[in-house]
Every structure is written in structure tokens, then in C-alpha cells.
Short mmCIF file of C-alpha atoms in Angstrom, two decimals:
data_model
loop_
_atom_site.label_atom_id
_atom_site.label_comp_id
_atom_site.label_asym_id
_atom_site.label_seq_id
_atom_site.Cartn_x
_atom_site.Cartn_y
_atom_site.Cartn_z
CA UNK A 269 -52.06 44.76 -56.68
CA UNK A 270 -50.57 41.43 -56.41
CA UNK A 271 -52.09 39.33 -53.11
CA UNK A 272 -49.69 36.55 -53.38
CA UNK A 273 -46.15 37.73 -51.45
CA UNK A 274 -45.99 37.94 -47.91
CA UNK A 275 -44.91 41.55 -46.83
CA UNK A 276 -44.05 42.92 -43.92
CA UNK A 277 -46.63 44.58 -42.21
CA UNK A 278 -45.44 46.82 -39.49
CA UNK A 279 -43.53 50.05 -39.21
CA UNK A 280 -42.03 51.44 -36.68
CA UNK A 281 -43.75 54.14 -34.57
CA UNK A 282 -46.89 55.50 -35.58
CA UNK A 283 -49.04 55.36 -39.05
CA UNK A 284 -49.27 58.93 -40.33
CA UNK A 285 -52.08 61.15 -41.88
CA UNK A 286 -49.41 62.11 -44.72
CA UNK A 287 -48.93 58.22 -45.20
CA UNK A 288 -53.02 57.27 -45.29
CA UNK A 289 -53.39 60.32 -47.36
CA UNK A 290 -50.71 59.28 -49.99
CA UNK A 291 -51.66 55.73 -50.09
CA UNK A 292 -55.09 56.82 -51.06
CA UNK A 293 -53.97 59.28 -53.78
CA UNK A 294 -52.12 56.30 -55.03
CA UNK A 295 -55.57 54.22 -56.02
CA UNK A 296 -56.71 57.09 -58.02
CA UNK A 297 -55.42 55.45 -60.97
CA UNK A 298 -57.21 52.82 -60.41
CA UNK A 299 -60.66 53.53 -62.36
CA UNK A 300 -61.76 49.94 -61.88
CA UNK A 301 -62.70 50.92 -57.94
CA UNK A 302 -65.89 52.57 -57.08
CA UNK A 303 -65.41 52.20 -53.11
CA UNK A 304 -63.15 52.35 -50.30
CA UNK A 305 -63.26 51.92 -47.04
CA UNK A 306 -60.68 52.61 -44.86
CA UNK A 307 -60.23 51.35 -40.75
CA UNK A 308 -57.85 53.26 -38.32
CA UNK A 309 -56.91 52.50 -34.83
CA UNK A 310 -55.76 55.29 -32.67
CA UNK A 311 -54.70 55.30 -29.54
CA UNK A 312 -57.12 56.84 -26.18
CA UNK A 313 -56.01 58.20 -23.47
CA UNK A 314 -58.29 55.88 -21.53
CA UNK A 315 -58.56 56.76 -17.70
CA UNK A 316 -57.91 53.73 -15.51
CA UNK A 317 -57.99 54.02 -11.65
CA UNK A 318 -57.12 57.88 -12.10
CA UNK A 319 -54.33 57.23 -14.65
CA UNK A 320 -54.39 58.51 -17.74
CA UNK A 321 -52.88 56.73 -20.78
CA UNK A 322 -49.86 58.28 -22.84
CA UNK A 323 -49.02 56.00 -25.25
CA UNK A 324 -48.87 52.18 -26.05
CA UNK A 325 -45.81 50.06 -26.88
CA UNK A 326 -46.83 47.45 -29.38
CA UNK A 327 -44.40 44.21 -29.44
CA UNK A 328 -45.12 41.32 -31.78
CA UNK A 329 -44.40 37.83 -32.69
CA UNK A 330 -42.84 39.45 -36.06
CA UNK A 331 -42.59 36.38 -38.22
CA UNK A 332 -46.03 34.28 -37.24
CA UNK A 333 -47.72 37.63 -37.38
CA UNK A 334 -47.21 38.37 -41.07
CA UNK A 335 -47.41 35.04 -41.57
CA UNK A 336 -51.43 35.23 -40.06
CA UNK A 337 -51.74 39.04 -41.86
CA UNK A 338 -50.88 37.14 -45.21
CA UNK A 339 -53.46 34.38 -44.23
CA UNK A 340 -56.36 37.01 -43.94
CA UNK A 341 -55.18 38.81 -47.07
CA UNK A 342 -55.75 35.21 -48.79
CA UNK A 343 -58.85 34.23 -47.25
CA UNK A 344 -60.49 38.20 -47.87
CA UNK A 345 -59.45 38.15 -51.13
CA UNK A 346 -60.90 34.92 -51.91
CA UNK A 347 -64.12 35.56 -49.91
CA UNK A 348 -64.59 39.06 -51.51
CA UNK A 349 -64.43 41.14 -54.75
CA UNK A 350 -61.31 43.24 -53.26
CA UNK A 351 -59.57 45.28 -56.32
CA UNK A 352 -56.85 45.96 -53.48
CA UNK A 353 -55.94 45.82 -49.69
CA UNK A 354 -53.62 46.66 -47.63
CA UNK A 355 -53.10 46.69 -43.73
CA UNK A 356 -50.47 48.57 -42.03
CA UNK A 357 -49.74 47.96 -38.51
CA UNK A 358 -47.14 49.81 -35.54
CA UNK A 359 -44.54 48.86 -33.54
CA UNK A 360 -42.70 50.70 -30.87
CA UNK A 361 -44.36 53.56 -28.93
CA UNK A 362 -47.80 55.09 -30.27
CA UNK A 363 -49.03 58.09 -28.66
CA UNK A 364 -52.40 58.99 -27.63
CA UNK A 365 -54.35 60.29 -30.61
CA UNK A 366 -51.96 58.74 -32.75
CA UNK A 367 -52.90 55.67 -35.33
CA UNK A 368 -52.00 52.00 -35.04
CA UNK A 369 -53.47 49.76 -37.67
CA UNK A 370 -54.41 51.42 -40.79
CA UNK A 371 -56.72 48.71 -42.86
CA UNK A 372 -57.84 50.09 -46.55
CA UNK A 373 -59.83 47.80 -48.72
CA UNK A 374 -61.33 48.74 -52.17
CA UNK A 375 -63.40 47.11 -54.83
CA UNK A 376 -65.64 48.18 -57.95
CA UNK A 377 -69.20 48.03 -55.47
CA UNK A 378 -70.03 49.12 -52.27
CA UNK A 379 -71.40 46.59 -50.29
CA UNK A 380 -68.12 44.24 -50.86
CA UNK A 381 -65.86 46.80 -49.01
CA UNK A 382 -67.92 47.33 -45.79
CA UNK A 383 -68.34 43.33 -45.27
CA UNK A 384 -64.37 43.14 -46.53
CA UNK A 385 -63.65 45.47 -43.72
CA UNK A 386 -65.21 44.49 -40.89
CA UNK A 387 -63.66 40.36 -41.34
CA UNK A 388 -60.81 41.39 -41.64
CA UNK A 389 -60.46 43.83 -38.64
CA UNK A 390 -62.22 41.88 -36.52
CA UNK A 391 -59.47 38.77 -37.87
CA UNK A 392 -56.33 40.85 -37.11
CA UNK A 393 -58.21 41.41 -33.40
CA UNK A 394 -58.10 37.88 -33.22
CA UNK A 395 -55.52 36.14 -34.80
CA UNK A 396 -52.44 38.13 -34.66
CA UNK A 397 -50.08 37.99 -32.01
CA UNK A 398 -49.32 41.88 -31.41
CA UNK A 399 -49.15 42.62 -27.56
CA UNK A 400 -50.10 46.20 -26.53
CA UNK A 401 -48.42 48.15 -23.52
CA UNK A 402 -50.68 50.85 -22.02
CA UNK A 403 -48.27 53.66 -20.53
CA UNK A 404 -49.74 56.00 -18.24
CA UNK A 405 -47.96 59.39 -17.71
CA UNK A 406 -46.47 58.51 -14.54
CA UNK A 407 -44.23 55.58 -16.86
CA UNK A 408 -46.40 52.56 -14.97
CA UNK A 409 -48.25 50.26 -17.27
CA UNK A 410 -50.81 47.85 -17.85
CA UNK A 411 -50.87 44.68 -21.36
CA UNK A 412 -53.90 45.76 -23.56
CA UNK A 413 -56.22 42.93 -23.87
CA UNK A 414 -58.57 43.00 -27.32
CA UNK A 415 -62.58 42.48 -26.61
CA UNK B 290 -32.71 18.65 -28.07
CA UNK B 291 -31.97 22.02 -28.10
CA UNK B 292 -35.18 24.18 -28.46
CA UNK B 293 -35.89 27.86 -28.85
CA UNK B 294 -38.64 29.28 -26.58
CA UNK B 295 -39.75 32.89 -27.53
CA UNK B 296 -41.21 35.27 -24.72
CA UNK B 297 -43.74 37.96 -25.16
CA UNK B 298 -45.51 40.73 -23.89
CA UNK B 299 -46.61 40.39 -19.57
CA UNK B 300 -44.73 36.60 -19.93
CA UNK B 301 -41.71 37.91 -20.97
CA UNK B 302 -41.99 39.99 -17.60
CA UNK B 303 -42.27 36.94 -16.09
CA UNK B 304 -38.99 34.79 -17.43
CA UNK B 305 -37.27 38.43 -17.57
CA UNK B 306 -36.00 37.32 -20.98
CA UNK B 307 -37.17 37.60 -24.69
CA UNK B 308 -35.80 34.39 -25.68
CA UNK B 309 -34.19 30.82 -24.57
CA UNK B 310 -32.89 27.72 -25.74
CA UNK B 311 -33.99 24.71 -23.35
CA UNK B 312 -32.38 20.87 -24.27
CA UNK B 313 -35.36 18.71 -23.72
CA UNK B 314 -36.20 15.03 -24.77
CA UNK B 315 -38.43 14.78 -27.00
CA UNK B 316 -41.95 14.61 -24.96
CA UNK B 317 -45.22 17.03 -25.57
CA UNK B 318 -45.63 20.66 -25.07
CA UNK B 319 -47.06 19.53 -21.50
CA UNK B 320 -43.83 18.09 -20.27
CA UNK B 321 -42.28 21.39 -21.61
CA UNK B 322 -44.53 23.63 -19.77
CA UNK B 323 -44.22 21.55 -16.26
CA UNK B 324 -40.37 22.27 -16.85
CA UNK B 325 -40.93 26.01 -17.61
CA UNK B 326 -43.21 26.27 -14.84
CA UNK B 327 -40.97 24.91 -12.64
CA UNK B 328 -38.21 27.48 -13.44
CA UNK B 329 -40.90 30.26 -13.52
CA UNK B 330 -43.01 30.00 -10.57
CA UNK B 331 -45.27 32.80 -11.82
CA UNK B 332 -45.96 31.75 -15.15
CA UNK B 333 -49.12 29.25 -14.07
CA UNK B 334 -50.63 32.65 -13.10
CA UNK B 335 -50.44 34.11 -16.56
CA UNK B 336 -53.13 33.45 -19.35
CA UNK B 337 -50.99 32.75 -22.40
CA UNK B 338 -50.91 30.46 -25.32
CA UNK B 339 -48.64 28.35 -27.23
CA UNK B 340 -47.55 28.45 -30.61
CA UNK B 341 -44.85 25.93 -32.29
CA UNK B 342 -43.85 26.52 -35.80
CA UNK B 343 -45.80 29.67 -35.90
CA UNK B 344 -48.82 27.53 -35.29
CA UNK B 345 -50.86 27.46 -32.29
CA UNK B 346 -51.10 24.19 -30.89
CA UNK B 347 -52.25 21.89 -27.85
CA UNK B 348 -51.01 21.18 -24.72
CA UNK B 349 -51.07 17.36 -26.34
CA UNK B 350 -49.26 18.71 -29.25
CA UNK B 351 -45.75 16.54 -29.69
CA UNK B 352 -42.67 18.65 -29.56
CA UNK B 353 -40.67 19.03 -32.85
CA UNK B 354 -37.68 20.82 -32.71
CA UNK B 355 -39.19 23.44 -33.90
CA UNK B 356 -39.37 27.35 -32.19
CA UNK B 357 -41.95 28.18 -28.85
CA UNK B 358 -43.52 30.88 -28.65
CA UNK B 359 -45.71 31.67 -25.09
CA UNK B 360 -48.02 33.93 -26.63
CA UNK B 361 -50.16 35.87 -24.16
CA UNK B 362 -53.72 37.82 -25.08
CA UNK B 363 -53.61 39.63 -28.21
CA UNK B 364 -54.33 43.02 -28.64
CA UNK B 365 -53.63 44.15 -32.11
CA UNK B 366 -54.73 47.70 -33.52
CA UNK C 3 -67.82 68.33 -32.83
CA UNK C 4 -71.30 69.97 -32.59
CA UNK C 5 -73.73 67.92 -34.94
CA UNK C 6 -76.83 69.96 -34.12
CA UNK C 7 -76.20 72.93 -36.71
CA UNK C 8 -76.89 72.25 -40.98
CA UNK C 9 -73.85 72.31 -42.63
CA UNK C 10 -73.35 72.60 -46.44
CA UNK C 11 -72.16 69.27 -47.51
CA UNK C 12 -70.84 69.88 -50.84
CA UNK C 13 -67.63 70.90 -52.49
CA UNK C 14 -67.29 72.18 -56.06
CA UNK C 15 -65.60 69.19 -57.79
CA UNK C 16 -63.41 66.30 -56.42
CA UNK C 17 -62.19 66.02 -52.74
CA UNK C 18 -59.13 65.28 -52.76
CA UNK C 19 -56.23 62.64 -50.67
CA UNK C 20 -55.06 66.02 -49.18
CA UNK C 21 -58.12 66.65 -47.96
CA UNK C 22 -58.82 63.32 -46.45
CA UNK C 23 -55.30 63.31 -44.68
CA UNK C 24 -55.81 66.60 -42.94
CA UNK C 25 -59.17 65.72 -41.30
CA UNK C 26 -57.76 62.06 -40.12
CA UNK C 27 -54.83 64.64 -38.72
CA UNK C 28 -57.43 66.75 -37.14
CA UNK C 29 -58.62 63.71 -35.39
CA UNK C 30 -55.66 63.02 -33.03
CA UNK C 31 -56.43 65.51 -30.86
CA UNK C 32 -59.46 63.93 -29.75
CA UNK C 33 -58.27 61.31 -27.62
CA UNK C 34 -61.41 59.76 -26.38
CA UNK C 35 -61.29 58.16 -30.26
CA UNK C 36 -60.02 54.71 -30.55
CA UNK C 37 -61.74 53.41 -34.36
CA UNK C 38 -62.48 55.42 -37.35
CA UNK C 39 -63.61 54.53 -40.95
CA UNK C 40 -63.95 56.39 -43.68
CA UNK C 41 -65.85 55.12 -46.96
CA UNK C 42 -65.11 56.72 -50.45
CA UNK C 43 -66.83 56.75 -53.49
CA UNK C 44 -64.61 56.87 -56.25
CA UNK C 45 -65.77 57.50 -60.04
CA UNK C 46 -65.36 54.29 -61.97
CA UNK C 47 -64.01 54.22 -65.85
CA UNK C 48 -66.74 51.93 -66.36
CA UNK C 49 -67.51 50.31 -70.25
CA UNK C 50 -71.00 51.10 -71.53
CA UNK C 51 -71.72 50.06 -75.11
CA UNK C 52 -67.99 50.15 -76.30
CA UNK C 53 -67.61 53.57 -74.59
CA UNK C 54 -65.87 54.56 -71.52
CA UNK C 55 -66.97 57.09 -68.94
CA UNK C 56 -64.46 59.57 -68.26
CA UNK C 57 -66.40 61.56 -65.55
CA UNK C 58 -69.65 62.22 -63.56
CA UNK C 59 -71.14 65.44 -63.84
CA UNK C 60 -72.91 66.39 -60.50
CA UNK C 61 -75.92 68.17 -59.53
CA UNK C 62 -78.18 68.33 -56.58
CA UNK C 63 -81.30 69.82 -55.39
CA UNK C 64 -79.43 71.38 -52.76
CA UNK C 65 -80.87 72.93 -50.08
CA UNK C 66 -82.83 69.75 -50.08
CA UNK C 67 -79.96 67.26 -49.81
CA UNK C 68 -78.29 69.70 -47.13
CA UNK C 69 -81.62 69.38 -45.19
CA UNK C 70 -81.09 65.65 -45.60
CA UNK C 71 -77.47 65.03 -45.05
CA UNK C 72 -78.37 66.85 -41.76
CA UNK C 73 -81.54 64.43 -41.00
CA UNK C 74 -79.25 61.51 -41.77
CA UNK C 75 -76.43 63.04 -39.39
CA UNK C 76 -79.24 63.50 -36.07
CA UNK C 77 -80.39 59.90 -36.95
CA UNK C 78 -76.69 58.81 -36.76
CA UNK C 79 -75.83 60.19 -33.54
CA UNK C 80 -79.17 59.14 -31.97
CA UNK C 81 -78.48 55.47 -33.26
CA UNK C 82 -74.83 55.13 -32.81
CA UNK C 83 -72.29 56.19 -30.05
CA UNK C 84 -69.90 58.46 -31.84
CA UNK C 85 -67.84 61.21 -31.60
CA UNK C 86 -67.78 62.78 -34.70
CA UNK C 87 -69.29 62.55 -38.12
CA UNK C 88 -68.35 64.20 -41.50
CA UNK C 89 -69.61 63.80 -44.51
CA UNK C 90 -68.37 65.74 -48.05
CA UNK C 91 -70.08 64.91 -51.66
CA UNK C 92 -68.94 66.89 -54.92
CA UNK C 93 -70.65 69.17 -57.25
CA UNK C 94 -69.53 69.74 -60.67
CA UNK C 95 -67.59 67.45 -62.76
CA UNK C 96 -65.16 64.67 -61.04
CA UNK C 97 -62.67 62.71 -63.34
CA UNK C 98 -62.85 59.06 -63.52
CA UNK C 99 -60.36 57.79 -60.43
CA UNK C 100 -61.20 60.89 -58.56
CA UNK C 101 -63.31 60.82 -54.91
CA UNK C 102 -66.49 62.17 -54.64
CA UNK C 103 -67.81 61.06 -51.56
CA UNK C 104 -65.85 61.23 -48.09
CA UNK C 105 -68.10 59.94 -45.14
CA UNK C 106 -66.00 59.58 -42.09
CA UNK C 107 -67.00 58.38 -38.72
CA UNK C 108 -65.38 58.27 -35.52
CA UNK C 109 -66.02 57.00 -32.22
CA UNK C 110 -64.15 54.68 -28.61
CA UNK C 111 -65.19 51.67 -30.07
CA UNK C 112 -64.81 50.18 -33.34
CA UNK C 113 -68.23 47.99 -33.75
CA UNK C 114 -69.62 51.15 -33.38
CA UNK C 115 -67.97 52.34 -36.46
CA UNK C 116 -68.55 49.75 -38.96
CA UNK C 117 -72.33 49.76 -38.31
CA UNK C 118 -72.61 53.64 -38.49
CA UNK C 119 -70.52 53.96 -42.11
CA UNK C 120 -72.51 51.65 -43.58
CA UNK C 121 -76.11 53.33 -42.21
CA UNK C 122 -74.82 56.58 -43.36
CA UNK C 123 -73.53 55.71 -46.95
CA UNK C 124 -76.55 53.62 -47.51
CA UNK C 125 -78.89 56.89 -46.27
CA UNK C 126 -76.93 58.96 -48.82
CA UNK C 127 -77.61 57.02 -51.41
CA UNK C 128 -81.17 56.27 -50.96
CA UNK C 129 -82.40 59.58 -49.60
CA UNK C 130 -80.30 62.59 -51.15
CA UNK C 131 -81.31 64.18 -54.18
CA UNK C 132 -78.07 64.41 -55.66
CA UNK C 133 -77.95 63.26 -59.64
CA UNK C 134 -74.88 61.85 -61.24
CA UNK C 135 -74.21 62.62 -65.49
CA UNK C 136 -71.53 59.90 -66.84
CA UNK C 137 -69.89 61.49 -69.12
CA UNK C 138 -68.61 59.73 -72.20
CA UNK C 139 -65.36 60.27 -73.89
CA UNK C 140 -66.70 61.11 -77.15
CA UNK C 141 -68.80 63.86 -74.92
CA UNK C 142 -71.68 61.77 -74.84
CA UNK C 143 -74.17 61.17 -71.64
CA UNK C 144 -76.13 58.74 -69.38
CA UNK C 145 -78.00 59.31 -66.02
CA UNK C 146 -76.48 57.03 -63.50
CA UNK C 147 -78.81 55.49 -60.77
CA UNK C 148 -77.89 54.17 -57.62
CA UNK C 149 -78.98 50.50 -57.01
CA UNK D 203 -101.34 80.84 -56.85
CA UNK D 204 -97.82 81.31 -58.11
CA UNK D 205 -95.50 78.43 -57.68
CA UNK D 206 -92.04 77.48 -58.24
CA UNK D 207 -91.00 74.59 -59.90
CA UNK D 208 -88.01 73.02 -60.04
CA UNK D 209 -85.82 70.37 -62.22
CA UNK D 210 -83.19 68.29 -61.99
CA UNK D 211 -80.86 65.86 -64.33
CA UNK D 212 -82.90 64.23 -67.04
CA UNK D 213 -86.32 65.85 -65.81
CA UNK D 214 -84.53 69.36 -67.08
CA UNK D 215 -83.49 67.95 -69.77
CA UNK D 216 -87.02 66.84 -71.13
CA UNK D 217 -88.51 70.94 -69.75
CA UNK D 218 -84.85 72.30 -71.16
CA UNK D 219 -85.05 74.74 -68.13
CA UNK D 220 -84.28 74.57 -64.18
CA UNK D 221 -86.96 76.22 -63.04
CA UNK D 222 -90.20 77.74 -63.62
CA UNK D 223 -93.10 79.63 -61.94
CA UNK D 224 -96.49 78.44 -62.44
CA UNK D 225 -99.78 80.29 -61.87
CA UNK D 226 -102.31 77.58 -60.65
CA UNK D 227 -105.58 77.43 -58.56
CA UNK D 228 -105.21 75.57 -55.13
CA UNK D 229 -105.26 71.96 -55.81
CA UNK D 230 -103.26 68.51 -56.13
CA UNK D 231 -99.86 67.63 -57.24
CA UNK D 232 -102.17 65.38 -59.32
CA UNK D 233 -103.64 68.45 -60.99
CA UNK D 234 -100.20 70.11 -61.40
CA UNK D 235 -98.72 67.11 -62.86
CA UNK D 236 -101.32 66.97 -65.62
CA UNK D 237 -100.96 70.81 -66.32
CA UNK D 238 -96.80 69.92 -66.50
CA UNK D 239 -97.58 66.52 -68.66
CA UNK D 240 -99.41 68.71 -70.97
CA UNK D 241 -96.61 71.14 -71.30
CA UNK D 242 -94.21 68.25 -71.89
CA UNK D 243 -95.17 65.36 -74.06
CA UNK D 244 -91.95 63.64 -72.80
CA UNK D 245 -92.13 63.83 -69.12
CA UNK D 246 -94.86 60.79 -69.21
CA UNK D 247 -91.91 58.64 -70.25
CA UNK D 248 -89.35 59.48 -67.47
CA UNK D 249 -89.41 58.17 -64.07
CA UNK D 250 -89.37 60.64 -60.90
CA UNK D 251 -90.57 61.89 -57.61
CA UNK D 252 -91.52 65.22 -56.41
CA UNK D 253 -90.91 67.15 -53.54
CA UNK D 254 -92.85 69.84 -52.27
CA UNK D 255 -91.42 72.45 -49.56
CA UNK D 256 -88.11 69.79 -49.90
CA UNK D 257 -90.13 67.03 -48.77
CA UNK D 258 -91.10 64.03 -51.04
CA UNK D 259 -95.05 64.03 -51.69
CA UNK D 260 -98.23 61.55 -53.02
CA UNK D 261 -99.78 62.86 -56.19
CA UNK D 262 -103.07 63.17 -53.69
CA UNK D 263 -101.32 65.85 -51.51
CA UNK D 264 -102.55 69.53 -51.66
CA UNK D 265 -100.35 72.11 -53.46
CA UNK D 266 -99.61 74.98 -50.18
CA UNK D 267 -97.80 77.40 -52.59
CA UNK D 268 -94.45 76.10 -51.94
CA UNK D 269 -91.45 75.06 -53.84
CA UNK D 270 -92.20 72.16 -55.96
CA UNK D 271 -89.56 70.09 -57.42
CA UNK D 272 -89.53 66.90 -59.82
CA UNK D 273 -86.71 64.87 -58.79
CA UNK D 274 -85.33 61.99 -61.14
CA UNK D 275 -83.82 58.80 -59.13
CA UNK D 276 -81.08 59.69 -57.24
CA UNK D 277 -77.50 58.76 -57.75
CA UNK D 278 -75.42 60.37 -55.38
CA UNK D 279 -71.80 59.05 -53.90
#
């Protein structure tokens, strides 16, 4: 796994089992790794004065965004023994129960891959300018705002 | 000079556009804002930040020629 | 997802990406979920001595490790606010690049997450009697021990 | 008393069987250990714990007829 090219992050609509499930088959030949850990978003259907939400529209600043997604890859890769990582990450409409970010980080020992994780979730929270749409069923809406 | 403002998320409610080009003299990213606020009445009651460059940046910051973005609250994943 | 009956925890031999897909997809029907994670435990190809482990031979005291992947599971759901826990280990013999561990943890929020996966995995592997055989190519054997 | 004993990885390895059943008076796991160290010269040179009833036990507790097992260090996941 080169760490060095910027990619492109996002796909359109949402991240699916089939995909998480293939990606992971694909590290099998990998017999360096002795862990992975793996971080998915999914969309609630949060109630929110009686409204229920359907799905959420996720916009971005494209080009800054994989520009700050290829800035964490850098700075978890230098700050941890990662044998790979990726991070996947939706546009467009996501419905409820559906996944959003799919984060998958893997390295020879355990301990690397939960602290691995949790940076650089907790970095894409953060840094990257993705704006969520909540859509409740009756097609009103409220912007997402990260905690 | 011409510069490109980008709009996002609840701000691009506001401006009820994506994107703009605004000629400005060259001044900071405060003189900007006082001229976007001006043309957007609601925008001073919007949280939002600025990037230029792809870089966020100060109200202080000097203007460049370089793209705007008004980026408000993130909420990634 | 009841969590008060004993399960049996263990598959004969490796747990496969299939496997791992279709419980993420069983997932997005429960919309109250906004963060899962998922650790696996993948066996390495590790060098020993000029020789090369091509598997891990698996056995377990059982009904023992069933009674304590169960204790581990109560303490989980006392400790942490999720919605569901699963947890899979092997038996048998699983190849080098192969998975055989699949803890997966779900719950609304994701701090909640991070600190659960890493309680559980590190319960597992201090508490379980389950007992790993590297197996050399050349057919030859070492006990592995968790550190 | 009859009891059950179990073994796993390297400890069955050294007794070359699973399991066993023991006939012993009422005593320690001490007591037992010595009658099992007697058995097998080698089992003084591995490293293990033992359960008894599927819960880990100090040499001082009393044997209560149930399942004994000798447990090398665990490497699951």
C-alpha cells in the first residue's frame, strides 16, 4: 500500500457491506498484518421535535477535503506502525441504517490499530469540510453539526 | 481582482448560490466579509469559517487571489 | 440483540470477509446505530528461526471460554452503552492471512465504540482459554502466547 | 473421589492425552498437583494454571470433585 498519492476519497451514495467485505478479503494476502480494525458511520434515524430522520445529504469542499484526508493519512502513518489504511467517505443521499465513512486501518500488533483508529476518526470529525443534511420524512431538514 | 468565493452547506442557503466571482482590491479577508455581508444580510447570523487556498485562515489573513471558501460546521461521517 | 443468553463463540476454522459483510448488512436495520468497529485478528506469516508459520492450529477449553466470552459480554454492556455485541473466534486450523477473530461492536455514539473494542479484545486475550499451535512449513510447531 | 482432568496445548502434549479420571482422597490442588508431577516428570518444566469447575484456582484450594483442568497461557485472537 503506497501512502504517498492523494486519492479521492468519496463515492457517491452509500458505502456498501459487499464493498467493506471485499476490501477486507483483499488484505488477506497480506500475512505481514496481525490486526484490523475497522470504523463505520451509519446513518440514525434520530427523532428531533417528533421528526424522524430519513436520510442525510453529504456535500463537501471536494478538493481541500482530500487534500486534509491525505494530511491525516501522512501524519497516521508517520505516528503509527500502519501496514495499510484506507478511509472511504459518501456523498449524495445516505439512508438511515446505511454507512457513511468506512475507516480500516491494519498493522502487524494490536495495540497500534485501536490508537490508529480512534486519531484518525476523531481527525476526519474535525478537520474535513463535509457538511451533512438531516432529511426528515416529511422532505424538511436540519445541517448536521459533529460533537 | 477577480476572486472565486465557494458556498457550502446552510451558507450556501444563505447566498442561494454554490459559487461567485467578486472583483475586489486587494485588502484582507475582513474587508471581503463586510462586502459579503453587506450583499447577504443573513450571513452575520451563520457560524462559518473561512478557508483561502484550501487553508483555513484569519479574518487578518491578506487576500491573494486565490479561491474562498465560507465553510460552515463540519460534520463528516 | 439479547446479550443475556451464552452463546457458542466459535466456528470450525477461519471466518471469513463474507461473513463479516453480512453481519455489517444485518446492522442497517437497526437505526438507532450511528458508529461501529470491528477488530480482526488475522494470522501473521511471521519468521521464527529461518522458518515461516503457515498456520495456527486452534484449541480451547471450551465450555470454559464460552462461559467467559459470555462474562466478558455482561461486563461490556454494563460498562458501555451499546447496542449490540458479537464476537466469533476459530477452532481448527486457520491459514496464514486468514481471520480468526471478529469482535464487532455497535452502538449511537462512536466514543462509545472505540473504548468498548478495545476492553473486549483485550478481555479475550487475557481471560479465554483458547491456545494457538503455529504451524511451521516444514510441519513443525510452537505454542504461541499472547503478550 | 473420582475426578476429571483435563489438558490443553503443550500441557497434553507433555500427559500425551486430553483427559483423564483420577481417583483421589478429598484434598488440595496442591496434593493433586504432586500426584500429576509424579506421573509426569515433564510437567514441572511447563508453565500453567488450573481451573477447577471452569474457574481458575490457588494450589491451596480444596478439590470438590469437579472438573479439573491444567491450562497452558492463553493465546487466543
Amino acid at each position: 500500500m503506497t501512502h504517498k498519492k492523494p486519492k479521492n476519497v468519496f463515492q457517491q451514495g452509500a458505502i456498501t457491506s459487499e464493498f467493506i467485505g471485499n476490501s477486507i478479503y483483499k488484505h488477506q494476502t497480506k500475512t505481514s498484518i496481525g490486526a484490523h480494525n475497522i470504523f463505520l458511520g451509519q446513518v440514525r434515524a434520530d427523532e428531533i421535535d417528533g421528526k424522524t430522520v430519513s436520510a442525510i445529504e453529504y456535500t463537501a469542499y471536494e478538493d481541500m477535503a482530500n487534500q486534509k484526508f491525505h494530511e491525516i493519512r501522512e501524519s497516521a502513518f508517520e505516528k503509527f506502525d500502519l501496514t495499510c489504511m484506507h478511509i472511504y467517505h459518501s456523498l449524495g443521499t445516505v439512508k438511515a441504517g446505511e454507512i457513511c465513512l468506512f475507516v480500516f486501518v491494519s498493522s502487524p500488533q494490536r495495540k497500534v490499530v485501536f490508537e490508529a483508529l480512534e486519531f484518525i476518526v476523531e481527525a476526519i470529525k474535525a478537520d474535513v469540510p463535509v457538511f451533512g443534511k438531516e432529511i426528515f420524512e416529511d422532505e424538511s431538514h436540519q445541517w448536521k453539526i459533529n460533537n | 481582482m477577480l476572486i472565486t468565493i465557494k458556498y457550502f452547506g446552510q451558507i450556501a442557503e444563505v447566498t442561494q448560490k454554490d459559487e461567485e466571482q467578486i472583483e475586489t482590491s486587494k485588502g484582507s479577508i475582513l474587508e471581503l466579509l463586510s462586502t459579503l455581508n453587506a450583499k447577504y444580510s443573513d450571513l452575520k447570523h451563520k457560524e462559518f469559517q473561512i478557508a483561502q487556498n484550501q487553508e483555513l485562515v484569519g479574518l487578518e489573513a491578506k487576500l491573494t487571489g486565490a479561491e474562498i471558501a465560507l465553510l460552515p460546521p463540519f460534520s463528516g461521517g
